[in-house]
C-alpha positions as protocol buffer text, in pm:
chain_id: "A"
residue {
  index: 1
  type: UNK
  ca { x: 0 y: 0 z: 0 }
}
residue {
  index: 2
  type: UNK
  ca { x: 282 y: 239 z: 89 }
}
residue {
  index: 3
  type: UNK
  ca { x: 446 y: 165 z: -247 }
}
residue {
  index: 4
  type: UNK
  ca { x: 127 y: 261 z: -433 }
}
residue {
  index: 5
  type: UNK
  ca { x: 104 y: 588 z: -239 }
}
residue {
  index: 6
  type: UNK
  ca { x: 469 y: 672 z: -309 }
}
residue {
  index: 7
  type: UNK
  ca { x: 439 y: 594 z: -680 }
}
residue {
  index: 8
  type: UNK
  ca { x: 120 y: 800 z: -706 }
}
residue {
  index: 9
  type: UNK
  ca { x: 285 y: 1094 z: -527 }
}
residue {
  index: 10
  type: UNK
  ca { x: 589 y: 1071 z: -755 }
}
residue {
  index: 11
  type: UNK
  ca { x: 377 y: 1066 z: -1070 }
}
residue {
  index: 12
  type: UNK
  ca { x: 163 y: 1355 z: -948 }
}
residue {
  index: 13
  type: UNK
  ca { x: 466 y: 1569 z: -862 }
}
residue {
  index: 14
  type: UNK
  ca { x: 627 y: 1492 z: -1199 }
}
residue {
  index: 15
  type: UNK
  ca { x: 310 y: 1593 z: -1381 }
}
residue {
  index: 16
  type: UNK
  ca { x: 291 y: 1913 z: -1178 }
}
residue {
  index: 17
  type: UNK
  ca { x: 652 y: 2002 z: -1261 }
}
residue {
  index: 18
  type: UNK
  ca { x: 595 y: 1938 z: -1631 }
}
residue {
  index: 19
  type: UNK
  ca { x: 287 y: 2161 z: -1631 }
}
residue {
  index: 20
  type: UNK
  ca { x: 468 y: 2436 z: -1443 }
}
residue {
  index: 21
  type: UNK
  ca { x: 771 y: 2415 z: -1672 }
}
residue {
  index: 22
  type: UNK
  ca { x: 558 y: 2460 z: -1983 }
}
residue {
  index: 23
  type: UNK
  ca { x: 340 y: 2737 z: -1840 }
}
residue {
  index: 24
  type: UNK
  ca { x: 321 y: 3062 z: -2031 }
}
residue {
  index: 25
  type: UNK
  ca { x: 578 y: 3326 z: -1944 }
}
residue {
  index: 26
  type: UNK
  ca { x: 431 y: 3676 z: -1901 }
}
residue {
  index: 27
  type: UNK
  ca { x: 485 y: 3916 z: -2191 }
}
residue {
  index: 28
  type: UNK
  ca { x: 825 y: 4085 z: -2186 }
}
residue {
  index: 29
  type: UNK
  ca { x: 981 y: 3817 z: -1967 }
}
residue {
  index: 30
  type: UNK
  ca { x: 1189 y: 3513 z: -2058 }
}
residue {
  index: 31
  type: UNK
  ca { x: 1252 y: 3175 z: -1899 }
}
residue {
  index: 32
  type: UNK
  ca { x: 1585 y: 2999 z: -1847 }
}
residue {
  index: 33
  type: UNK
  ca { x: 1660 y: 2665 z: -1687 }
}
residue {
  index: 34
  type: UNK
  ca { x: 1994 y: 2607 z: -1519 }
}
residue {
  index: 35
  type: UNK
  ca { x: 2133 y: 2269 z: -1418 }
}
residue {
  index: 36
  type: UNK
  ca { x: 2291 y: 2312 z: -1075 }
}
residue {
  index: 37
  type: UNK
  ca { x: 2458 y: 2103 z: -807 }
}
residue {
  index: 38
  type: UNK
  ca { x: 2205 y: 2231 z: -549 }
}
residue {
  index: 39
  type: UNK
  ca { x: 1885 y: 2414 z: -644 }
}
residue {
  index: 40
  type: UNK
  ca { x: 1863 y: 2579 z: -301 }
}
residue {
  index: 41
  type: UNK
  ca { x: 2207 y: 2736 z: -346 }
}
residue {
  index: 42
  type: UNK
  ca { x: 2109 y: 2845 z: -698 }
}
residue {
  index: 43
  type: UNK
  ca { x: 1787 y: 3004 z: -574 }
}
residue {
  index: 44
  type: UNK
  ca { x: 1977 y: 3187 z: -299 }
}
residue {
  index: 45
  type: UNK
  ca { x: 2230 y: 3316 z: -553 }
}
residue {
  index: 46
  type: UNK
  ca { x: 1952 y: 3468 z: -765 }
}
residue {
  index: 47
  type: UNK
  ca { x: 1725 y: 3587 z: -484 }
}
residue {
  index: 48
  type: UNK
  ca { x: 1675 y: 3964 z: -490 }
}
residue {
  index: 49
  type: UNK
  ca { x: 1884 y: 4015 z: -802 }
}
residue {
  index: 50
  type: UNK
  ca { x: 1762 y: 4283 z: -1043 }
}
residue {
  index: 51
  type: UNK
  ca { x: 1554 y: 4146 z: -1327 }
}
residue {
  index: 52
  type: UNK
  ca { x: 1478 y: 3809 z: -1164 }
}
residue {
  index: 53
  type: UNK
  ca { x: 1100 y: 3770 z: -1142 }
}
residue {
  index: 54
  type: UNK
  ca { x: 1085 y: 3416 z: -1001 }
}
residue {
  index: 55
  type: UNK
  ca { x: 1285 y: 3102 z: -940 }
}
residue {
  index: 56
  type: UNK
  ca { x: 1131 y: 2758 z: -930 }
}
residue {
  index: 57
  type: UNK
  ca { x: 1340 y: 2475 z: -789 }
}
residue {
  index: 58
  type: UNK
  ca { x: 1298 y: 2129 z: -934 }
}
residue {
  index: 59
  type: UNK
  ca { x: 1439 y: 1837 z: -1124 }
}
residue {
  index: 60
  type: UNK
  ca { x: 1510 y: 1760 z: -1488 }
}
residue {
  index: 61
  type: UNK
  ca { x: 1577 y: 1390 z: -1507 }
}
residue {
  index: 62
  type: UNK
  ca { x: 1837 y: 1321 z: -1239 }
}
residue {
  index: 63
  type: UNK
  ca { x: 1961 y: 1683 z: -1229 }
}
residue {
  index: 64
  type: UNK
  ca { x: 1859 y: 1956 z: -990 }
}
residue {
  index: 65
  type: UNK
  ca { x: 1752 y: 2269 z: -1178 }
}
residue {
  index: 66
  type: UNK
  ca { x: 1650 y: 2628 z: -1116 }
}
residue {
  index: 67
  type: UNK
  ca { x: 1382 y: 2749 z: -1359 }
}
residue {
  index: 68
  type: UNK
  ca { x: 1409 y: 3126 z: -1369 }
}
residue {
  index: 69
  type: UNK
  ca { x: 1167 y: 3381 z: -1513 }
}
residue {
  index: 70
  type: UNK
  ca { x: 1354 y: 3705 z: -1576 }
}
residue {
  index: 71
  type: UNK
  ca { x: 1336 y: 4039 z: -1755 }
}
residue {
  index: 72
  type: UNK
  ca { x: 1587 y: 4024 z: -2044 }
}
residue {
  index: 73
  type: UNK
  ca { x: 1586 y: 4405 z: -2060 }
}
residue {
  index: 74
  type: UNK
  ca { x: 1714 y: 4423 z: -1701 }
}
residue {
  index: 75
  type: UNK
  ca { x: 1949 y: 4124 z: -1684 }
}
residue {
  index: 76
  type: UNK
  ca { x: 2122 y: 3906 z: -1941 }
}
residue {
  index: 77
  type: UNK
  ca { x: 2137 y: 3529 z: -1944 }
}
residue {
  index: 78
  type: UNK
  ca { x: 2516 y: 3560 z: -1912 }
}
residue {
  index: 79
  type: UNK
  ca { x: 2472 y: 3764 z: -1591 }
}
residue {
  index: 80
  type: UNK
  ca { x: 2239 y: 3501 z: -1444 }
}
residue {
  index: 81
  type: UNK
  ca { x: 2498 y: 3235 z: -1523 }
}
residue {
  index: 82
  type: UNK
  ca { x: 2769 y: 3450 z: -1364 }
}
residue {
  index: 83
  type: UNK
  ca { x: 2577 y: 3480 z: -1037 }
}
residue {
  index: 84
  type: UNK
  ca { x: 2532 y: 3102 z: -1026 }
}
residue {
  index: 85
  type: UNK
  ca { x: 2899 y: 3038 z: -1110 }
}
residue {
  index: 86
  type: UNK
  ca { x: 3011 y: 3254 z: -816 }
}
residue {
  index: 87
  type: UNK
  ca { x: 2848 y: 3004 z: -580 }
}
residue {
  index: 88
  type: UNK
  ca { x: 3007 y: 2702 z: -754 }
}
residue {
  index: 89
  type: UNK
  ca { x: 2665 y: 2543 z: -811 }
}
residue {
  index: 90
  type: UNK
  ca { x: 2633 y: 2610 z: -1186 }
}
residue {
  index: 91
  type: UNK
  ca { x: 2660 y: 2311 z: -1419 }
}
residue {
  index: 92
  type: UNK
  ca { x: 2503 y: 2441 z: -1738 }
}
residue {
  index: 93
  type: UNK
  ca { x: 2218 y: 2620 z: -1910 }
}
residue {
  index: 94
  type: UNK
  ca { x: 1955 y: 2402 z: -2073 }
}
residue {
  index: 95
  type: UNK
  ca { x: 1931 y: 2444 z: -2450 }
}
residue {
  index: 96
  type: UNK
  ca { x: 1579 y: 2592 z: -2463 }
}
residue {
  index: 97
  type: UNK
  ca { x: 1699 y: 2886 z: -2254 }
}
residue {
  index: 98
  type: UNK
  ca { x: 1864 y: 3049 z: -2556 }
}
residue {
  index: 99
  type: UNK
  ca { x: 1583 y: 3042 z: -2816 }
}
residue {
  index: 100
  type: UNK
  ca { x: 1695 y: 3355 z: -3002 }
}
residue {
  index: 101
  type: UNK
  ca { x: 2059 y: 3261 z: -3043 }
}
residue {
  index: 102
  type: UNK
  ca { x: 2162 y: 3227 z: -3406 }
}
residue {
  index: 103
  type: UNK
  ca { x: 2251 y: 2873 z: -3507 }
}
residue {
  index: 104
  type: UNK
  ca { x: 2619 y: 2812 z: -3566 }
}
residue {
  index: 105
  type: UNK
  ca { x: 2704 y: 2726 z: -3923 }
}
residue {
  index: 106
  type: UNK
  ca { x: 2887 y: 2404 z: -3980 }
}
residue {
  index: 107
  type: UNK
  ca { x: 3162 y: 2383 z: -4241 }
}
residue {
  index: 108
  type: UNK
  ca { x: 3135 y: 2107 z: -4497 }
}
């Protein structure tokens, strides 16, 4: 019985995280997802920083992540990464976080 409850709770929390991760971002704001060693440290590093609207802690597969909604007019993605790197928790920025970056051309 306990196993059924735990599996149900795990599935429900996963569904909730997926729904929250795909939720609409308010107009004028952007979303970035950072893989981190500890999402609590990442959230603390970004707390109160200019341009950061919200930080949602969670998981992406087996990685802890911070999903950040921010104002790209007030803070750059590079600056967000810099704040995380200063705390030694930053691992990487998930690919979808840079939707407007031009694709690199490959030489043939």
